[in-house]
mmCIF file of C-alpha atoms in Angstrom:
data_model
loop_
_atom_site.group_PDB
_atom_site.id
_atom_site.type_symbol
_atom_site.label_atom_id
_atom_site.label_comp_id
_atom_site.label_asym_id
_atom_site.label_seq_id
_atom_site.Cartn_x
_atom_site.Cartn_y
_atom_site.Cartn_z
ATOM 1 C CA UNK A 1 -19.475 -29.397 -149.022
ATOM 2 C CA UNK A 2 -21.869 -26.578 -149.517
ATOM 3 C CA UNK A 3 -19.513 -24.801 -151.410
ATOM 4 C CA UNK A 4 -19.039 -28.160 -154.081
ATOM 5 C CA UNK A 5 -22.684 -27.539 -153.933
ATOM 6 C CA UNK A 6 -22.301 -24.335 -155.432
ATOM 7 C CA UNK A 7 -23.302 -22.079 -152.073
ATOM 8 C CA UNK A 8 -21.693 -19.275 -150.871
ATOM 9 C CA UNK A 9 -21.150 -19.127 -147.036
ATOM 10 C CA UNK A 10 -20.569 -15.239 -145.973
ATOM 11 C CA UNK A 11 -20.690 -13.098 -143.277
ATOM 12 C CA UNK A 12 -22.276 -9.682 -144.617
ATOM 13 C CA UNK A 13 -24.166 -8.648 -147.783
ATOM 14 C CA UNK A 14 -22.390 -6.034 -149.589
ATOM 15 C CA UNK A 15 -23.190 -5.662 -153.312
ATOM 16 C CA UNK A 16 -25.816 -8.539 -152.716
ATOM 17 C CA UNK A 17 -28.737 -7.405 -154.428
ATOM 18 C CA UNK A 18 -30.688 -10.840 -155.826
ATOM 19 C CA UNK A 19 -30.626 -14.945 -155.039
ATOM 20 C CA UNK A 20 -31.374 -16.648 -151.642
ATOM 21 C CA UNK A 21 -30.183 -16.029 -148.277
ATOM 22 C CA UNK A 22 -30.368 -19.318 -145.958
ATOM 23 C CA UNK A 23 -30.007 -18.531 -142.540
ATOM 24 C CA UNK A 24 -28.535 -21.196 -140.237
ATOM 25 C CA UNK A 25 -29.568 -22.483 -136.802
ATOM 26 C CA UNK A 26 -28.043 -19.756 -134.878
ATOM 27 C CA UNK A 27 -30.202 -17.045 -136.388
ATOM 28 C CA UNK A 28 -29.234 -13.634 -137.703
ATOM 29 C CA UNK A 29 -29.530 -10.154 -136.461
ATOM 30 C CA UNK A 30 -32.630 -8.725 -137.916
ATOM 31 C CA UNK A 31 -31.053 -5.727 -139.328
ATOM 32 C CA UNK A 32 -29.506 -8.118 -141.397
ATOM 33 C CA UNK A 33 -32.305 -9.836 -142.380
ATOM 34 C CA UNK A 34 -34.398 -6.813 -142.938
ATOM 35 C CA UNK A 35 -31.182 -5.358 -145.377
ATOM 36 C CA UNK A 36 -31.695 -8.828 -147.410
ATOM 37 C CA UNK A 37 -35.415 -7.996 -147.586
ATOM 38 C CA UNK A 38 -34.801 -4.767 -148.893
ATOM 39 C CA UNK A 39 -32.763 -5.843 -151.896
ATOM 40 C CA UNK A 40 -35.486 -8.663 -152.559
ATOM 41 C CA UNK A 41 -33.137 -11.170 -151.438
ATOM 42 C CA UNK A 42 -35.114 -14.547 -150.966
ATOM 43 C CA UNK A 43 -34.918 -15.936 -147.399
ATOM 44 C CA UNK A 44 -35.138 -19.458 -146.148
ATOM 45 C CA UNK A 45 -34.971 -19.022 -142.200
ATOM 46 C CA UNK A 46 -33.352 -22.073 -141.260
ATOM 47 C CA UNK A 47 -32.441 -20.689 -138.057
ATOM 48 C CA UNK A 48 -33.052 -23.263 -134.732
ATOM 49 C CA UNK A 49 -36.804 -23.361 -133.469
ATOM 50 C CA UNK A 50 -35.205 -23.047 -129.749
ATOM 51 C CA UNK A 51 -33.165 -19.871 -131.046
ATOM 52 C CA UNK A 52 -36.114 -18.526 -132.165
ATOM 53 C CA UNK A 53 -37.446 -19.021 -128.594
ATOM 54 C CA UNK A 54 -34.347 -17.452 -126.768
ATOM 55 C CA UNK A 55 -34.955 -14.314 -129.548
ATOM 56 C CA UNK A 56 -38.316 -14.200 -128.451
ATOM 57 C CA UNK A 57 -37.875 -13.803 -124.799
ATOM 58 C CA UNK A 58 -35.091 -10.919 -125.038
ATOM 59 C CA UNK A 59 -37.661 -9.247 -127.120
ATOM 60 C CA UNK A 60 -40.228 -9.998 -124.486
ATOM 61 C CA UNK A 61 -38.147 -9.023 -121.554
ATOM 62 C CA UNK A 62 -36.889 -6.280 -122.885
ATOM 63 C CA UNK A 63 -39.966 -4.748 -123.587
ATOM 64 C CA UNK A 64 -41.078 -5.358 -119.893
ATOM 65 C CA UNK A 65 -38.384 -3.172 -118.690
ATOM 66 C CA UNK A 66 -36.014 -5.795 -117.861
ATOM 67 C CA UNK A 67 -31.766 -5.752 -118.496
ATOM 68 C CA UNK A 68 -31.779 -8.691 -120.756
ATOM 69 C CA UNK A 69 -28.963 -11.004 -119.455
ATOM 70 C CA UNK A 70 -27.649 -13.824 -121.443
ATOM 71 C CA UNK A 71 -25.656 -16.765 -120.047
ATOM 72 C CA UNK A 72 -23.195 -17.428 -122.720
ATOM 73 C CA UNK A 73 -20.243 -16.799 -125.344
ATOM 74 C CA UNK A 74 -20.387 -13.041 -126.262
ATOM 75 C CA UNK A 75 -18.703 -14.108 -129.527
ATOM 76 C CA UNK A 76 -20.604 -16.805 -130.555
ATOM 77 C CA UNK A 77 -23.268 -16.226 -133.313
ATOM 78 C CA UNK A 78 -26.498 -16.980 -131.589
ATOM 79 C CA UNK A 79 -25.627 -14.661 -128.776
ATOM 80 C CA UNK A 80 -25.049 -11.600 -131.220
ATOM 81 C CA UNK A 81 -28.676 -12.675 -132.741
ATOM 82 C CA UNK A 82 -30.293 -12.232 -129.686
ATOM 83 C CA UNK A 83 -28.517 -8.745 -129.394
ATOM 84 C CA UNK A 84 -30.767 -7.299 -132.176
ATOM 85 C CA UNK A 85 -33.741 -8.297 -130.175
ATOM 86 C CA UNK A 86 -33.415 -6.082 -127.142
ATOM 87 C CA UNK A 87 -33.389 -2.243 -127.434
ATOM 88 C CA UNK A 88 -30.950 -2.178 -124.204
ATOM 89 C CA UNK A 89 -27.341 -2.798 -124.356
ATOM 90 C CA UNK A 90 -27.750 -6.602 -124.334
ATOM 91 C CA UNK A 91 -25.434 -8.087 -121.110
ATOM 92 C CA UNK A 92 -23.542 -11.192 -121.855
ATOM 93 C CA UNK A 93 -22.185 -13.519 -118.950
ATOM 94 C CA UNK A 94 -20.056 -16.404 -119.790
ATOM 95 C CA UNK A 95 -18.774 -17.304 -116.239
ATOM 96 C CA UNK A 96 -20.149 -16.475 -112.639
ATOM 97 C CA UNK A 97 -16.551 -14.979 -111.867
ATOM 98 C CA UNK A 98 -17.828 -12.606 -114.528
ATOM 99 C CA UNK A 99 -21.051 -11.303 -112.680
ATOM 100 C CA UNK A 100 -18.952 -8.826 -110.384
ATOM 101 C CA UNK A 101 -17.544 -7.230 -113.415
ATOM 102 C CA UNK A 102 -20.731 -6.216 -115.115
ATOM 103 C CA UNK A 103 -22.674 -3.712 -114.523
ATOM 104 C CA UNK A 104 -26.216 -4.420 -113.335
ATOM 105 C CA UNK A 105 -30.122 -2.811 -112.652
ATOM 106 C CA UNK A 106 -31.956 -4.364 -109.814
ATOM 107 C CA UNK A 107 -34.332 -5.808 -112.760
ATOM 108 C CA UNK A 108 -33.138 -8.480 -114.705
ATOM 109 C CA UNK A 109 -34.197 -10.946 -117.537
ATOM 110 C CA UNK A 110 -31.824 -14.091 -117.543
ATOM 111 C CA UNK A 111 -32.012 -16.198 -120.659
ATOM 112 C CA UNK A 112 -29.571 -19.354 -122.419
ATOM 113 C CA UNK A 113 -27.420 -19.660 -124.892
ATOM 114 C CA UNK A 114 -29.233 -22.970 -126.094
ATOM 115 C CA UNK A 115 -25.751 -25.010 -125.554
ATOM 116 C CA UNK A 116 -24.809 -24.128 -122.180
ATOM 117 C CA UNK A 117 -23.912 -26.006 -119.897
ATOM 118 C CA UNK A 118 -26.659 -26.655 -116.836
ATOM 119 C CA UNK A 119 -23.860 -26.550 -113.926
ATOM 120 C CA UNK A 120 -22.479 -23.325 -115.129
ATOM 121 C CA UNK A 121 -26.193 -21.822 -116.201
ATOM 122 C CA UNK A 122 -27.237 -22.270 -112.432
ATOM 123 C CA UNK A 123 -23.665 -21.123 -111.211
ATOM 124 C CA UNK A 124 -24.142 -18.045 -112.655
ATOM 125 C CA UNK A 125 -28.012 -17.305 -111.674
ATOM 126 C CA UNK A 126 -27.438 -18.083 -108.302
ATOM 127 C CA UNK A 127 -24.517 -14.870 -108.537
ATOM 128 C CA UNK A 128 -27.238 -13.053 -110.435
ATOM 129 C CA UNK A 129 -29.473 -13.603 -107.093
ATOM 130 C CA UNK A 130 -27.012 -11.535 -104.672
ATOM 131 C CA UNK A 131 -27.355 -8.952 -107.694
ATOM 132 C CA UNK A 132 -30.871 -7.950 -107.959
ATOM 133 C CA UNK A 133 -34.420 -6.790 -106.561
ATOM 134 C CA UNK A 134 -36.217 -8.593 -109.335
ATOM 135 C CA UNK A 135 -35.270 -11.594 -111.497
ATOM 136 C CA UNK A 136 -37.002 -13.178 -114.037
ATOM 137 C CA UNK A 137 -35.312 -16.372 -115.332
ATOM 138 C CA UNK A 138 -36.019 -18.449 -118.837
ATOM 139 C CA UNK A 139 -34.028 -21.391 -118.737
ATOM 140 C CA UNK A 140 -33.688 -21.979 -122.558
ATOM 141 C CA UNK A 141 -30.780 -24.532 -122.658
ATOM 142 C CA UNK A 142 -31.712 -26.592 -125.860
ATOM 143 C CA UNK A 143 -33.431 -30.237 -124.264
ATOM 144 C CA UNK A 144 -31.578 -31.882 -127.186
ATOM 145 C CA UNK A 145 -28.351 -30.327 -125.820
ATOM 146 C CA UNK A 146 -28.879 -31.563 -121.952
ATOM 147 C CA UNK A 147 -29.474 -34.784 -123.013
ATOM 148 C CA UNK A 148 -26.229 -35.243 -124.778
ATOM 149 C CA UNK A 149 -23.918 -33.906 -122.606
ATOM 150 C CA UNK A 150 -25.726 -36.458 -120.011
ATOM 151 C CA UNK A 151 -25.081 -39.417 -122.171
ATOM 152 C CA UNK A 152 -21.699 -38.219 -122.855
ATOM 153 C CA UNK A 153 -20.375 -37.919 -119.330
ATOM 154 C CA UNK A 154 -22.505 -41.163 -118.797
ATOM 155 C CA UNK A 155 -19.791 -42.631 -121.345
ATOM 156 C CA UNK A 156 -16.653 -40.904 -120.898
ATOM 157 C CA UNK A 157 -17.044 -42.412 -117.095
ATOM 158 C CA UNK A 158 -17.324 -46.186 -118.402
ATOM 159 C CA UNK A 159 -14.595 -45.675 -121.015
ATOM 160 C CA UNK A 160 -10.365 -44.796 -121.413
ATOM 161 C CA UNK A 161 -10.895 -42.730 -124.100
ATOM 162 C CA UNK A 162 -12.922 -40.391 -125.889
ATOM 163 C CA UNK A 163 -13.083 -38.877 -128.930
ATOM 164 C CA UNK A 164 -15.514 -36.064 -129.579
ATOM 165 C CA UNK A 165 -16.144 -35.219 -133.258
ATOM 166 C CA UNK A 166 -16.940 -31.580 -134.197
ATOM 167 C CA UNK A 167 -15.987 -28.160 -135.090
ATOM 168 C CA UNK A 168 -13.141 -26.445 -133.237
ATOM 169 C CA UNK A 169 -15.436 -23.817 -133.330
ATOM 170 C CA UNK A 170 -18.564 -25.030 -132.114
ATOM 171 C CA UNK A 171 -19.996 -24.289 -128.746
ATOM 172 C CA UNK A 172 -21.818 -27.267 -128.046
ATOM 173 C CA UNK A 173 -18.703 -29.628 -128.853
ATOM 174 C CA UNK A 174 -16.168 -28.174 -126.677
ATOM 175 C CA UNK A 175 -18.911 -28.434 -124.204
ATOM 176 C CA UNK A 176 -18.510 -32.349 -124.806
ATOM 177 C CA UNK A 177 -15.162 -32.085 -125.006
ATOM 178 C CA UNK A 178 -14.809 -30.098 -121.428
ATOM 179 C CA UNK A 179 -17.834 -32.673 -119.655
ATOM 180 C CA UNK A 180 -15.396 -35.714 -120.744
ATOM 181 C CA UNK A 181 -12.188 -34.141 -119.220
ATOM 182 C CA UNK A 182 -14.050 -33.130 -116.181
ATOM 183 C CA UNK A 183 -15.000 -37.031 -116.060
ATOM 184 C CA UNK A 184 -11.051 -37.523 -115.917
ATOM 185 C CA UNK A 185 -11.063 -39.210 -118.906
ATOM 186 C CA UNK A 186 -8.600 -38.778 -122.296
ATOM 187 C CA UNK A 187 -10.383 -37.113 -124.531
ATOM 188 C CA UNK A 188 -9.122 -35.984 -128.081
ATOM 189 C CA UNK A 189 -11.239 -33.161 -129.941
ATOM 190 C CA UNK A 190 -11.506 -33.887 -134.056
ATOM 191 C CA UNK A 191 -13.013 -32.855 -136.648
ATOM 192 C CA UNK A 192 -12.107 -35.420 -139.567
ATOM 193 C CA UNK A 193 -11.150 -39.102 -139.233
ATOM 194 C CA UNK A 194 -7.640 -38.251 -140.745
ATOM 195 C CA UNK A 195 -6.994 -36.421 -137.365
ATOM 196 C CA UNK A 196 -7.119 -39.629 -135.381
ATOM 197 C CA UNK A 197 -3.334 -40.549 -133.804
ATOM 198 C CA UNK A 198 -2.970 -44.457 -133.388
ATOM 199 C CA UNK A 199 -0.978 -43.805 -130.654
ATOM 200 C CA UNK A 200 -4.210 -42.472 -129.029
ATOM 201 C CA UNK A 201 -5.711 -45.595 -129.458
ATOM 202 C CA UNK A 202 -2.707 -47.764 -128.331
ATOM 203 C CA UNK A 203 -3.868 -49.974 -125.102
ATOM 204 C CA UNK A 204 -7.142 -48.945 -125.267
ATOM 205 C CA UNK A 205 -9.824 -51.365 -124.908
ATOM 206 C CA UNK A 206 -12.822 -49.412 -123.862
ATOM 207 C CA UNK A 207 -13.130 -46.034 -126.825
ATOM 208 C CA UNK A 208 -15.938 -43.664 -126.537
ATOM 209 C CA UNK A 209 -17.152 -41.086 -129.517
ATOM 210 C CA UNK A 210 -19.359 -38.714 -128.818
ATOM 211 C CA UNK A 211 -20.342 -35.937 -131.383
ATOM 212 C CA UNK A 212 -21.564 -32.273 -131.583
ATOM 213 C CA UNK A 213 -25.274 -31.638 -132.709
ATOM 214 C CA UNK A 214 -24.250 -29.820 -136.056
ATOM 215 C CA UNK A 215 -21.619 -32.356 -136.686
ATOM 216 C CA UNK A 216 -22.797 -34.438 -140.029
ATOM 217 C CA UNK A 217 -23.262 -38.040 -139.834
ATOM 218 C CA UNK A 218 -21.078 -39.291 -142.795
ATOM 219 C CA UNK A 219 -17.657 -37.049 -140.324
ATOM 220 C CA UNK A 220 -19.044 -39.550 -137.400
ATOM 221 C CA UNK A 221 -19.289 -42.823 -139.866
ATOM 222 C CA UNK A 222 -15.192 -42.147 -140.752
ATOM 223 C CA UNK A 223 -14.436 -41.434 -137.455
ATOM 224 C CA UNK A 224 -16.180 -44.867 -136.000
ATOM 225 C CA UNK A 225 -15.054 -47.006 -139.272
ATOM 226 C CA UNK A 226 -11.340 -45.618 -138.684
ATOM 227 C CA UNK A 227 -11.038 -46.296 -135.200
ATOM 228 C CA UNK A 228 -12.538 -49.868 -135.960
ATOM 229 C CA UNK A 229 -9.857 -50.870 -138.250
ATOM 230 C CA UNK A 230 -6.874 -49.366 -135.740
ATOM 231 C CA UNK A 231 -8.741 -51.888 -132.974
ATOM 232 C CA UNK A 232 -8.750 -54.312 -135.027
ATOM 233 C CA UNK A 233 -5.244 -54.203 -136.673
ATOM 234 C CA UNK A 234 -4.200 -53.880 -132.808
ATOM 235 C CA UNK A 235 -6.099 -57.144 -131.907
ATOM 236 C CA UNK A 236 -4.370 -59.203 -134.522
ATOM 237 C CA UNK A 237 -0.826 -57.886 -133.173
#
């Protein structure tokens, strides 16, 4: 869509040197955005206001002589943005199995990635505990994000099957996607209408849909208006 639009989506900025850089919600390494400013590339920081917070306090901790731990997907883009915010090797954590294979001070700064999980985010600082002399801890899961997975597992326990709609890539909607199977519940992952199997739907008289935060509405209107007319082919059968 942004592309029909006529914008570029890229990773880096090589031979860049004019037009405008929008940054998305998971922020950008400030190297990056200080290379844009030196080539007088316009910015429009579009980056997440709760981001900005996480940034913030890895900047802050880091600067208090803390090891700046984040709880979270060492590959996912917000992570590596808050990387460029601590002078220190930043130390990522994505499960607490993970905690005994990291290397650790006895002062440490625990922030979020802003869609993890609460469960695993308290798994994981409770390992951190054993681990250190000092602790300080910013919980900065994104409220937004806590309430959906909440109303999600709320649904995915009242219904026989869910469908999530989202990126395969997106953090916060495999969240979704895990929170429903934990629930026991069938639960389908798409990211288009056109993915939806009938045979999914076949018996089923009870169909959740849950979606991530960055998914747009219009992918969530197919998705509901498609599974409407299998139910209600299904009914007249």
């Amino acid at each position: 869509k942004l592309e029909e639009a006529g914008v570029e989506v890229t990773d880096e900025l090589s031979g860049r040197k004019h037009g405008t850089l929008i940054v998305r919600s998971h922020g950008l390494h400030p190297e990056l955005l200080e290379q844009a400013r030196e080539r007088g590339i316009e910015i429009i920081d579009a980056a997440c206001l709760f981001v900005k917070k996480v940034q913030n306090y890895a900047d802050q901790l880091d600067k208090e002589g803390y090891q700046v731990v984040v709880i979270g997907d060492k590959n996912h883009p917000e992570v590596q943005s808050i990387g460029g915010y601590t002078k220190r090797e930043l130390v990522v954590i994505g499960h607490p199995e993970e905690v005994k294979q990291v290397k650790l001070t006895s002062r440490l700064g625990v922030v979020a990635q802003t869609t993890q999980g609460q469960e695993n985010f308290k798994a994981i600082v409770a390992q951190l505990l054993g681990r250190a002399r000092e602790i300080k801890v910013y919980n900065t899961i994104c409220k937004a994000t806590q309430i959906r997975q909440a109303a999600t597992l709320k649904l995915a326990q009242q219904v026989e099957l869910m469908l999530v709609v989202g990126g395969r890539n997106s953090a916060n909607t495999n969240r979704l996607a895990e929170i429903c199977r934990r629930a026991d519940t069938s639960t389908y992952l798409v990211e288009v209408a056109e993915e939806i199997d009938s045979v999914w739907l076949e018996g089923k008289r009870e169909i959740g849909i849950s979606a991530g935060a960055s998914t747009p509405e219009w992918i969530i209107r197919e998705v509901l208006e498609k599974v409407k007319g299998y139910t209600i082919q299904m009914y007249k059968e």
